[in-house]
Amino acid sequence: MLENTLGLEIIEVVEQAAIASAHWMGKGEKNTADHVAVEAMRERMNKIHMRGRIVIGEGERDEAPMLYIGEEVGICTREDAALFCNPTELVEIDIAVDPCEGTNLVANGQDGSMAVLAISEKGGLFAAPDFYMEKLAAPAAAAGHVDIRKSPTENLKILSECLGRSLSELVVVVMDRPRHKELVREIRSAGARVRLISDGDVSAAISCAFEGTNIHALMGIGAAPEGVISAAALRCLGGHFQGRLVYDPAEVKTPESEKWSRADNVDRLASMGITDPDRIYSANELACGQTVLFAACGITPGALMEGVRFFPGGCRTESLVISTQSSTARFVDTIHLINQPKQLYLHR
Ligand code: VTB
């Protein structure tokens, strides 16, 4: 039901966010690239006949004016909703958004940024705290075989067996951060190859699920909210995803993370109801809803999708829509015409 009613509309939500952000590609202004994507996503979302609540968004209400955690979105959240929304549209749904995943990539005109969102019924997406998360993503053939509790070397051997590839034929994406020095050394000495990325681990995680991207795993520490969005996509695709919240500042190694001690972080997690901070979450636990929908639209080009391409009077976008209800991965190629007669040119 979710899919039928929302499938097409959420494509437009991510498209509008991607187009808005793409106007700022290569302009060196990451905050603006993000802000316009947030505004466009929110505006389009509020035109949908649904009763949505943001569970992963731009931050807490006091720090984010739009798409903050807990914000209600969709026409059916209006007080007079019952007058023009039918009962099925009044079912509450939870939404995780990242209108500009990879703001630095957009600002610098680099590959791998996209507008993304995941939707499920109420309670169907883990409301991840603003923490880091250790992540392991891998193709469906290795799902349930690789395990984040095992060493990278062991996981690479398992991956090599599951995929029928030698270790040297494996490519692992890792975020280029000082905290990953040892991880990168280990992957290389196990015989696999590393692709370091500056940002955008959602795109990398999803790419693992598609043959032909030449990306076979994502390892290392990124942000937890992005982990839930990746998990939603990998659950739809049957790929492997596991996450572990990282609460020890010594593991994260960023100046920002030093503000909180390990004990403070454990307390903060407990206050949010997370009493086992070492818990390993699977994709099915991070995106546990009966129905999960995921959509993404490339802002800059990536392994999976083209970026937004402008032409006089319009632009062209590529999006991906997947769900737990259908066994399709739909790539949607859209030509958007702005203030011009509908004369379409097909360039293949
Ligand atoms: C991570 C990653 C994201 O930003 O959040 C990263 O998950 C920030 O990491 O995909 P650092 O704090 O180590 O810089 C992204 O790359 C982009 O949002």
JSON list of N, CA and C in Angstrom, two decimals, residues 226-293:
[
{"chain": "A", "resi": 226, "resn": "GLU", "atom": "N", "xyz": [23.09, 8.22, 8.62]},
{"chain": "A", "resi": 226, "resn": "GLU", "atom": "CA", "xyz": [23.34, 7.74, 7.25]},
{"chain": "A", "resi": 226, "resn": "GLU", "atom": "C", "xyz": [23.36, 6.21, 7.21]},
{"chain": "A", "resi": 227, "resn": "GLY", "atom": "N", "xyz": [23.76, 5.61, 8.33]},
{"chain": "A", "resi": 227, "resn": "GLY", "atom": "CA", "xyz": [23.77, 4.14, 8.44]},
{"chain": "A", "resi": 227, "resn": "GLY", "atom": "C", "xyz": [22.36, 3.58, 8.34]},
{"chain": "A", "resi": 228, "resn": "VAL", "atom": "N", "xyz": [21.40, 4.25, 8.95]},
{"chain": "A", "resi": 228, "resn": "VAL", "atom": "CA", "xyz": [20.02, 3.77, 8.90]},
{"chain": "A", "resi": 228, "resn": "VAL", "atom": "C", "xyz": [19.47, 3.88, 7.47]},
{"chain": "A", "resi": 229, "resn": "ILE", "atom": "N", "xyz": [19.81, 4.98, 6.81]},
{"chain": "A", "resi": 229, "resn": "ILE", "atom": "CA", "xyz": [19.34, 5.17, 5.43]},
{"chain": "A", "resi": 229, "resn": "ILE", "atom": "C", "xyz": [19.95, 4.09, 4.51]},
{"chain": "A", "resi": 230, "resn": "SER", "atom": "N", "xyz": [21.24, 3.82, 4.72]},
{"chain": "A", "resi": 230, "resn": "SER", "atom": "CA", "xyz": [21.89, 2.76, 3.93]},
{"chain": "A", "resi": 230, "resn": "SER", "atom": "C", "xyz": [21.25, 1.41, 4.23]},
{"chain": "A", "resi": 231, "resn": "ALA", "atom": "N", "xyz": [20.97, 1.17, 5.51]},
{"chain": "A", "resi": 231, "resn": "ALA", "atom": "CA", "xyz": [20.37, -0.11, 5.90]},
{"chain": "A", "resi": 231, "resn": "ALA", "atom": "C", "xyz": [19.00, -0.29, 5.23]},
{"chain": "A", "resi": 232, "resn": "ALA", "atom": "N", "xyz": [18.23, 0.80, 5.14]},
{"chain": "A", "resi": 232, "resn": "ALA", "atom": "CA", "xyz": [16.91, 0.72, 4.50]},
{"chain": "A", "resi": 232, "resn": "ALA", "atom": "C", "xyz": [17.08, 0.28, 3.04]},
{"chain": "A", "resi": 233, "resn": "ALA", "atom": "N", "xyz": [18.05, 0.87, 2.36]},
{"chain": "A", "resi": 233, "resn": "ALA", "atom": "CA", "xyz": [18.28, 0.52, 0.95]},
{"chain": "A", "resi": 233, "resn": "ALA", "atom": "C", "xyz": [18.74, -0.93, 0.83]},
{"chain": "A", "resi": 234, "resn": "LEU", "atom": "N", "xyz": [19.68, -1.32, 1.69]},
{"chain": "A", "resi": 234, "resn": "LEU", "atom": "CA", "xyz": [20.21, -2.68, 1.57]},
{"chain": "A", "resi": 234, "resn": "LEU", "atom": "C", "xyz": [19.19, -3.73, 1.97]},
{"chain": "A", "resi": 235, "resn": "ARG", "atom": "N", "xyz": [18.30, -3.35, 2.87]},
{"chain": "A", "resi": 235, "resn": "ARG", "atom": "CA", "xyz": [17.23, -4.31, 3.20]},
{"chain": "A", "resi": 235, "resn": "ARG", "atom": "C", "xyz": [16.34, -4.54, 1.97]},
{"chain": "A", "resi": 236, "resn": "CYS", "atom": "N", "xyz": [16.00, -3.45, 1.29]},
{"chain": "A", "resi": 236, "resn": "CYS", "atom": "CA", "xyz": [15.17, -3.58, 0.08]},
{"chain": "A", "resi": 236, "resn": "CYS", "atom": "C", "xyz": [15.89, -4.43, -0.98]},
{"chain": "A", "resi": 237, "resn": "LEU", "atom": "N", "xyz": [17.20, -4.32, -1.03]},
{"chain": "A", "resi": 237, "resn": "LEU", "atom": "CA", "xyz": [17.96, -4.99, -2.09]},
{"chain": "A", "resi": 237, "resn": "LEU", "atom": "C", "xyz": [18.47, -6.37, -1.67]},
{"chain": "A", "resi": 238, "resn": "GLY", "atom": "N", "xyz": [18.25, -6.73, -0.41]},
{"chain": "A", "resi": 238, "resn": "GLY", "atom": "CA", "xyz": [18.72, -8.04, 0.07]},
{"chain": "A", "resi": 238, "resn": "GLY", "atom": "C", "xyz": [20.22, -8.08, 0.34]},
{"chain": "A", "resi": 239, "resn": "GLY", "atom": "N", "xyz": [20.86, -6.93, 0.33]},
{"chain": "A", "resi": 239, "resn": "GLY", "atom": "CA", "xyz": [22.31, -6.89, 0.60]},
{"chain": "A", "resi": 239, "resn": "GLY", "atom": "C", "xyz": [22.60, -6.99, 2.08]},
{"chain": "A", "resi": 240, "resn": "HIS", "atom": "N", "xyz": [23.89, -7.01, 2.40]},
{"chain": "A", "resi": 240, "resn": "HIS", "atom": "CA", "xyz": [24.29, -7.11, 3.80]},
{"chain": "A", "resi": 240, "resn": "HIS", "atom": "C", "xyz": [24.56, -5.73, 4.37]},
{"chain": "A", "resi": 241, "resn": "PHE", "atom": "N", "xyz": [24.04, -5.46, 5.56]},
{"chain": "A", "resi": 241, "resn": "PHE", "atom": "CA", "xyz": [24.41, -4.24, 6.27]},
{"chain": "A", "resi": 241, "resn": "PHE", "atom": "C", "xyz": [24.36, -4.50, 7.76]},
{"chain": "A", "resi": 242, "resn": "GLN", "atom": "N", "xyz": [25.43, -4.12, 8.44]},
{"chain": "A", "resi": 242, "resn": "GLN", "atom": "CA", "xyz": [25.44, -4.15, 9.90]},
{"chain": "A", "resi": 242, "resn": "GLN", "atom": "C", "xyz": [26.03, -2.84, 10.40]},
{"chain": "A", "resi": 243, "resn": "GLY", "atom": "N", "xyz": [25.56, -2.42, 11.57]},
{"chain": "A", "resi": 243, "resn": "GLY", "atom": "CA", "xyz": [26.08, -1.20, 12.16]},
{"chain": "A", "resi": 243, "resn": "GLY", "atom": "C", "xyz": [26.26, -1.34, 13.66]},
{"chain": "A", "resi": 244, "resn": "ARG", "atom": "N", "xyz": [27.28, -0.66, 14.16]},
{"chain": "A", "resi": 244, "resn": "ARG", "atom": "CA", "xyz": [27.52, -0.63, 15.61]},
{"chain": "A", "resi": 244, "resn": "ARG", "atom": "C", "xyz": [27.78, 0.82, 15.98]},
{"chain": "A", "resi": 245, "resn": "LEU", "atom": "N", "xyz": [27.04, 1.33, 16.95]},
{"chain": "A", "resi": 245, "resn": "LEU", "atom": "CA", "xyz": [27.25, 2.72, 17.36]},
{"chain": "A", "resi": 245, "resn": "LEU", "atom": "C", "xyz": [28.63, 2.84, 17.99]},
{"chain": "A", "resi": 246, "resn": "VAL", "atom": "N", "xyz": [29.29, 3.95, 17.68]},
{"chain": "A", "resi": 246, "resn": "VAL", "atom": "CA", "xyz": [30.64, 4.16, 18.21]},
{"chain": "A", "resi": 246, "resn": "VAL", "atom": "C", "xyz": [30.55, 5.26, 19.25]},
{"chain": "A", "resi": 247, "resn": "TYR", "atom": "N", "xyz": [30.88, 4.91, 20.48]},
{"chain": "A", "resi": 247, "resn": "TYR", "atom": "CA", "xyz": [30.75, 5.90, 21.57]},
{"chain": "A", "resi": 247, "resn": "TYR", "atom": "C", "xyz": [32.09, 6.26, 22.19]},
{"chain": "A", "resi": 248, "resn": "ASP", "atom": "N", "xyz": [33.16, 5.61, 21.73]},
{"chain": "A", "resi": 248, "resn": "ASP", "atom": "CA", "xyz": [34.48, 5.91, 22.29]},
{"chain": "A", "resi": 248, "resn": "ASP", "atom": "C", "xyz": [35.17, 6.96, 21.41]},
{"chain": "A", "resi": 249, "resn": "PRO", "atom": "N", "xyz": [35.41, 8.18, 21.94]},
{"chain": "A", "resi": 249, "resn": "PRO", "atom": "CA", "xyz": [36.03, 9.22, 21.10]},
{"chain": "A", "resi": 249, "resn": "PRO", "atom": "C", "xyz": [37.38, 8.79, 20.53]},
{"chain": "A", "resi": 250, "resn": "ALA", "atom": "N", "xyz": [38.06, 7.88, 21.21]},
{"chain": "A", "resi": 250, "resn": "ALA", "atom": "CA", "xyz": [39.36, 7.43, 20.72]},
{"chain": "A", "resi": 250, "resn": "ALA", "atom": "C", "xyz": [39.23, 6.68, 19.40]},
{"chain": "A", "resi": 251, "resn": "GLU", "atom": "N", "xyz": [38.06, 6.11, 19.15]},
{"chain": "A", "resi": 251, "resn": "GLU", "atom": "CA", "xyz": [37.85, 5.37, 17.89]},
{"chain": "A", "resi": 251, "resn": "GLU", "atom": "C", "xyz": [37.55, 6.33, 16.74]},
{"chain": "A", "resi": 252, "resn": "VAL", "atom": "N", "xyz": [36.87, 7.44, 17.09]},
{"chain": "A", "resi": 252, "resn": "VAL", "atom": "CA", "xyz": [36.41, 8.36, 16.05]},
{"chain": "A", "resi": 252, "resn": "VAL", "atom": "C", "xyz": [37.53, 9.29, 15.59]},
{"chain": "A", "resi": 253, "resn": "LYS", "atom": "N", "xyz": [38.29, 9.75, 16.58]},
{"chain": "A", "resi": 253, "resn": "LYS", "atom": "CA", "xyz": [39.46, 10.59, 16.30]},
{"chain": "A", "resi": 253, "resn": "LYS", "atom": "C", "xyz": [39.13, 11.87, 15.53]},
{"chain": "A", "resi": 254, "resn": "THR", "atom": "N", "xyz": [38.07, 12.58, 15.92]},
{"chain": "A", "resi": 254, "resn": "THR", "atom": "CA", "xyz": [37.86, 13.92, 15.35]},
{"chain": "A", "resi": 254, "resn": "THR", "atom": "C", "xyz": [37.87, 14.89, 16.53]},
{"chain": "A", "resi": 255, "resn": "PRO", "atom": "N", "xyz": [38.30, 16.15, 16.29]},
{"chain": "A", "resi": 255, "resn": "PRO", "atom": "CA", "xyz": [38.35, 17.12, 17.39]},
{"chain": "A", "resi": 255, "resn": "PRO", "atom": "C", "xyz": [36.96, 17.28, 18.02]},
{"chain": "A", "resi": 256, "resn": "GLU", "atom": "N", "xyz": [35.94, 17.25, 17.18]},
{"chain": "A", "resi": 256, "resn": "GLU", "atom": "CA", "xyz": [34.55, 17.40, 17.65]},
{"chain": "A", "resi": 256, "resn": "GLU", "atom": "C", "xyz": [34.18, 16.30, 18.65]},
{"chain": "A", "resi": 257, "resn": "SER", "atom": "N", "xyz": [34.60, 15.07, 18.33]},
{"chain": "A", "resi": 257, "resn": "SER", "atom": "CA", "xyz": [34.20, 13.94, 19.18]},
{"chain": "A", "resi": 257, "resn": "SER", "atom": "C", "xyz": [34.89, 13.96, 20.54]},
{"chain": "A", "resi": 258, "resn": "GLU", "atom": "N", "xyz": [36.00, 14.73, 20.65]},
{"chain": "A", "resi": 258, "resn": "GLU", "atom": "CA", "xyz": [36.72, 14.80, 21.93]},
{"chain": "A", "resi": 258, "resn": "GLU", "atom": "C", "xyz": [35.93, 15.57, 22.98]},
{"chain": "A", "resi": 259, "resn": "LYS", "atom": "N", "xyz": [34.89, 16.26, 22.54]},
{"chain": "A", "resi": 259, "resn": "LYS", "atom": "CA", "xyz": [34.10, 17.05, 23.50]},
{"chain": "A", "resi": 259, "resn": "LYS", "atom": "C", "xyz": [33.40, 16.18, 24.54]},
{"chain": "A", "resi": 260, "resn": "TRP", "atom": "N", "xyz": [33.15, 14.94, 24.17]},
{"chain": "A", "resi": 260, "resn": "TRP", "atom": "CA", "xyz": [32.43, 14.03, 25.06]},
{"chain": "A", "resi": 260, "resn": "TRP", "atom": "C", "xyz": [33.34, 12.87, 25.44]},
{"chain": "A", "resi": 261, "resn": "SER", "atom": "N", "xyz": [33.29, 12.47, 26.70]},
{"chain": "A", "resi": 261, "resn": "SER", "atom": "CA", "xyz": [34.10, 11.31, 27.11]},
{"chain": "A", "resi": 261, "resn": "SER", "atom": "C", "xyz": [33.32, 10.04, 26.77]},
{"chain": "A", "resi": 262, "resn": "ARG", "atom": "N", "xyz": [34.02, 8.92, 26.86]},
{"chain": "A", "resi": 262, "resn": "ARG", "atom": "CA", "xyz": [33.40, 7.63, 26.59]},
{"chain": "A", "resi": 262, "resn": "ARG", "atom": "C", "xyz": [32.20, 7.42, 27.54]},
{"chain": "A", "resi": 263, "resn": "ALA", "atom": "N", "xyz": [32.43, 7.75, 28.82]},
{"chain": "A", "resi": 263, "resn": "ALA", "atom": "CA", "xyz": [31.37, 7.55, 29.83]},
{"chain": "A", "resi": 263, "resn": "ALA", "atom": "C", "xyz": [30.18, 8.49, 29.55]},
{"chain": "A", "resi": 264, "resn": "ASP", "atom": "N", "xyz": [30.48, 9.75, 29.17]},
{"chain": "A", "resi": 264, "resn": "ASP", "atom": "CA", "xyz": [29.40, 10.68, 28.82]},
{"chain": "A", "resi": 264, "resn": "ASP", "atom": "C", "xyz": [28.54, 10.10, 27.70]},
{"chain": "A", "resi": 265, "resn": "ASN", "atom": "N", "xyz": [29.23, 9.56, 26.71]},
{"chain": "A", "resi": 265, "resn": "ASN", "atom": "CA", "xyz": [28.51, 9.03, 25.55]},
{"chain": "A", "resi": 265, "resn": "ASN", "atom": "C", "xyz": [27.63, 7.85, 25.92]},
{"chain": "A", "resi": 266, "resn": "VAL", "atom": "N", "xyz": [28.14, 6.98, 26.80]},
{"chain": "A", "resi": 266, "resn": "VAL", "atom": "CA", "xyz": [27.34, 5.84, 27.22]},
{"chain": "A", "resi": 266, "resn": "VAL", "atom": "C", "xyz": [26.08, 6.35, 27.94]},
{"chain": "A", "resi": 267, "resn": "ASP", "atom": "N", "xyz": [26.26, 7.39, 28.77]},
{"chain": "A", "resi": 267, "resn": "ASP", "atom": "CA", "xyz": [25.11, 7.98, 29.48]},
{"chain": "A", "resi": 267, "resn": "ASP", "atom": "C", "xyz": [24.12, 8.61, 28.49]},
{"chain": "A", "resi": 268, "resn": "ARG", "atom": "N", "xyz": [24.68, 9.33, 27.50]},
{"chain": "A", "resi": 268, "resn": "ARG", "atom": "CA", "xyz": [23.79, 9.95, 26.50]},
{"chain": "A", "resi": 268, "resn": "ARG", "atom": "C", "xyz": [22.97, 8.89, 25.78]},
{"chain": "A", "resi": 269, "resn": "LEU", "atom": "N", "xyz": [23.62, 7.79, 25.42]},
{"chain": "A", "resi": 269, "resn": "LEU", "atom": "CA", "xyz": [22.89, 6.72, 24.73]},
{"chain": "A", "resi": 269, "resn": "LEU", "atom": "C", "xyz": [21.82, 6.12, 25.65]},
{"chain": "A", "resi": 270, "resn": "ALA", "atom": "N", "xyz": [22.18, 5.92, 26.92]},
{"chain": "A", "resi": 270, "resn": "ALA", "atom": "CA", "xyz": [21.22, 5.33, 27.87]},
{"chain": "A", "resi": 270, "resn": "ALA", "atom": "C", "xyz": [20.01, 6.25, 28.01]},
{"chain": "A", "resi": 271, "resn": "SER", "atom": "N", "xyz": [20.27, 7.58, 28.01]},
{"chain": "A", "resi": 271, "resn": "SER", "atom": "CA", "xyz": [19.15, 8.52, 28.16]},
{"chain": "A", "resi": 271, "resn": "SER", "atom": "C", "xyz": [18.22, 8.47, 26.94]},
{"chain": "A", "resi": 272, "resn": "MET", "atom": "N", "xyz": [18.74, 7.94, 25.84]},
{"chain": "A", "resi": 272, "resn": "MET", "atom": "CA", "xyz": [17.90, 7.80, 24.63]},
{"chain": "A", "resi": 272, "resn": "MET", "atom": "C", "xyz": [17.29, 6.40, 24.57]},
{"chain": "A", "resi": 273, "resn": "GLY", "atom": "N", "xyz": [17.52, 5.64, 25.62]},
{"chain": "A", "resi": 273, "resn": "GLY", "atom": "CA", "xyz": [16.91, 4.30, 25.66]},
{"chain": "A", "resi": 273, "resn": "GLY", "atom": "C", "xyz": [17.80, 3.21, 25.10]},
{"chain": "A", "resi": 274, "resn": "ILE", "atom": "N", "xyz": [19.06, 3.57, 24.76]},
{"chain": "A", "resi": 274, "resn": "ILE", "atom": "CA", "xyz": [19.97, 2.55, 24.21]},
{"chain": "A", "resi": 274, "resn": "ILE", "atom": "C", "xyz": [20.86, 2.06, 25.35]},
{"chain": "A", "resi": 275, "resn": "THR", "atom": "N", "xyz": [20.45, 0.94, 25.93]},
{"chain": "A", "resi": 275, "resn": "THR", "atom": "CA", "xyz": [21.13, 0.48, 27.15]},
{"chain": "A", "resi": 275, "resn": "THR", "atom": "C", "xyz": [22.29, -0.47, 26.83]},
{"chain": "A", "resi": 276, "resn": "ASP", "atom": "N", "xyz": [22.27, -1.04, 25.63]},
{"chain": "A", "resi": 276, "resn": "ASP", "atom": "CA", "xyz": [23.41, -1.87, 25.23]},
{"chain": "A", "resi": 276, "resn": "ASP", "atom": "C", "xyz": [24.16, -1.13, 24.12]},
{"chain": "A", "resi": 277, "resn": "PRO", "atom": "N", "xyz": [25.14, -0.31, 24.49]},
{"chain": "A", "resi": 277, "resn": "PRO", "atom": "CA", "xyz": [25.79, 0.52, 23.48]},
{"chain": "A", "resi": 277, "resn": "PRO", "atom": "C", "xyz": [26.62, -0.28, 22.48]},
{"chain": "A", "resi": 278, "resn": "ASP", "atom": "N", "xyz": [26.92, -1.55, 22.82]},
{"chain": "A", "resi": 278, "resn": "ASP", "atom": "CA", "xyz": [27.75, -2.37, 21.93]},
{"chain": "A", "resi": 278, "resn": "ASP", "atom": "C", "xyz": [26.92, -3.21, 20.96]},
{"chain": "A", "resi": 279, "resn": "ARG", "atom": "N", "xyz": [25.63, -3.02, 21.01]},
{"chain": "A", "resi": 279, "resn": "ARG", "atom": "CA", "xyz": [24.75, -3.85, 20.17]},
{"chain": "A", "resi": 279, "resn": "ARG", "atom": "C", "xyz": [25.10, -3.73, 18.68]},
{"chain": "A", "resi": 280, "resn": "ILE", "atom": "N", "xyz": [25.05, -4.86, 18.03]},
{"chain": "A", "resi": 280, "resn": "ILE", "atom": "CA", "xyz": [25.26, -4.85, 16.57]},
{"chain": "A", "resi": 280, "resn": "ILE", "atom": "C", "xyz": [23.88, -4.88, 15.93]},
{"chain": "A", "resi": 281, "resn": "TYR", "atom": "N", "xyz": [23.61, -3.93, 15.08]},
{"chain": "A", "resi": 281, "resn": "TYR", "atom": "CA", "xyz": [22.30, -3.85, 14.42]},
{"chain": "A", "resi": 281, "resn": "TYR", "atom": "C", "xyz": [22.41, -4.39, 12.99]},
{"chain": "A", "resi": 282, "resn": "SER", "atom": "N", "xyz": [21.45, -5.20, 12.61]},
{"chain": "A", "resi": 282, "resn": "SER", "atom": "CA", "xyz": [21.41, -5.68, 11.22]},
{"chain": "A", "resi": 282, "resn": "SER", "atom": "C", "xyz": [20.55, -4.70, 10.40]},
{"chain": "A", "resi": 283, "resn": "ALA", "atom": "N", "xyz": [20.55, -4.90, 9.09]},
{"chain": "A", "resi": 283, "resn": "ALA", "atom": "CA", "xyz": [19.71, -4.05, 8.22]},
{"chain": "A", "resi": 283, "resn": "ALA", "atom": "C", "xyz": [18.26, -4.19, 8.63]},
{"chain": "A", "resi": 284, "resn": "ASN", "atom": "N", "xyz": [17.85, -5.43, 8.97]},
{"chain": "A", "resi": 284, "resn": "ASN", "atom": "CA", "xyz": [16.45, -5.68, 9.35]},
{"chain": "A", "resi": 284, "resn": "ASN", "atom": "C", "xyz": [16.07, -5.02, 10.66]},
{"chain": "A", "resi": 285, "resn": "GLU", "atom": "N", "xyz": [17.08, -4.75, 11.49]},
{"chain": "A", "resi": 285, "resn": "GLU", "atom": "CA", "xyz": [16.78, -4.09, 12.76]},
{"chain": "A", "resi": 285, "resn": "GLU", "atom": "C", "xyz": [16.79, -2.57, 12.60]},
{"chain": "A", "resi": 286, "resn": "LEU", "atom": "N", "xyz": [17.68, -2.07, 11.77]},
{"chain": "A", "resi": 286, "resn": "LEU", "atom": "CA", "xyz": [17.75, -0.61, 11.56]},
{"chain": "A", "resi": 286, "resn": "LEU", "atom": "C", "xyz": [16.56, -0.13, 10.74]},
{"chain": "A", "resi": 287, "resn": "ALA", "atom": "N", "xyz": [16.10, -0.98, 9.85]},
{"chain": "A", "resi": 287, "resn": "ALA", "atom": "CA", "xyz": [14.92, -0.66, 9.04]},
{"chain": "A", "resi": 287, "resn": "ALA", "atom": "C", "xyz": [13.97, -1.84, 9.22]},
{"chain": "A", "resi": 288, "resn": "CYS", "atom": "N", "xyz": [13.28, -1.86, 10.38]},
{"chain": "A", "resi": 288, "resn": "CYS", "atom": "CA", "xyz": [12.54, -3.06, 10.80]},
{"chain": "A", "resi": 288, "resn": "CYS", "atom": "C", "xyz": [11.09, -3.08, 10.31]},
{"chain": "A", "resi": 289, "resn": "GLY", "atom": "N", "xyz": [10.64, -2.00, 9.68]},
{"chain": "A", "resi": 289, "resn": "GLY", "atom": "CA", "xyz": [9.23, -1.92, 9.28]},
{"chain": "A", "resi": 289, "resn": "GLY", "atom": "C", "xyz": [8.82, -3.05, 8.35]},
{"chain": "A", "resi": 290, "resn": "GLN", "atom": "N", "xyz": [7.51, -3.30, 8.33]},
{"chain": "A", "resi": 290, "resn": "GLN", "atom": "CA", "xyz": [7.02, -4.35, 7.44]},
{"chain": "A", "resi": 290, "resn": "GLN", "atom": "C", "xyz": [7.27, -3.94, 5.99]},
{"chain": "A", "resi": 291, "resn": "THR", "atom": "N", "xyz": [7.03, -2.65, 5.74]},
{"chain": "A", "resi": 291, "resn": "THR", "atom": "CA", "xyz": [7.29, -2.13, 4.40]},
{"chain": "A", "resi": 291, "resn": "THR", "atom": "C", "xyz": [8.31, -1.01, 4.50]},
{"chain": "A", "resi": 292, "resn": "VAL", "atom": "N", "xyz": [9.31, -1.06, 3.66]},
{"chain": "A", "resi": 292, "resn": "VAL", "atom": "CA", "xyz": [10.32, 0.00, 3.62]},
{"chain": "A", "resi": 292, "resn": "VAL", "atom": "C", "xyz": [10.46, 0.44, 2.17]},
{"chain": "A", "resi": 293, "resn": "LEU", "atom": "N", "xyz": [10.50, 1.75, 2.00]},
{"chain": "A", "resi": 293, "resn": "LEU", "atom": "CA", "xyz": [10.65, 2.32, 0.65]},
{"chain": "A", "resi": 293, "resn": "LEU", "atom": "C", "xyz": [11.89, 3.20, 0.67]}
]
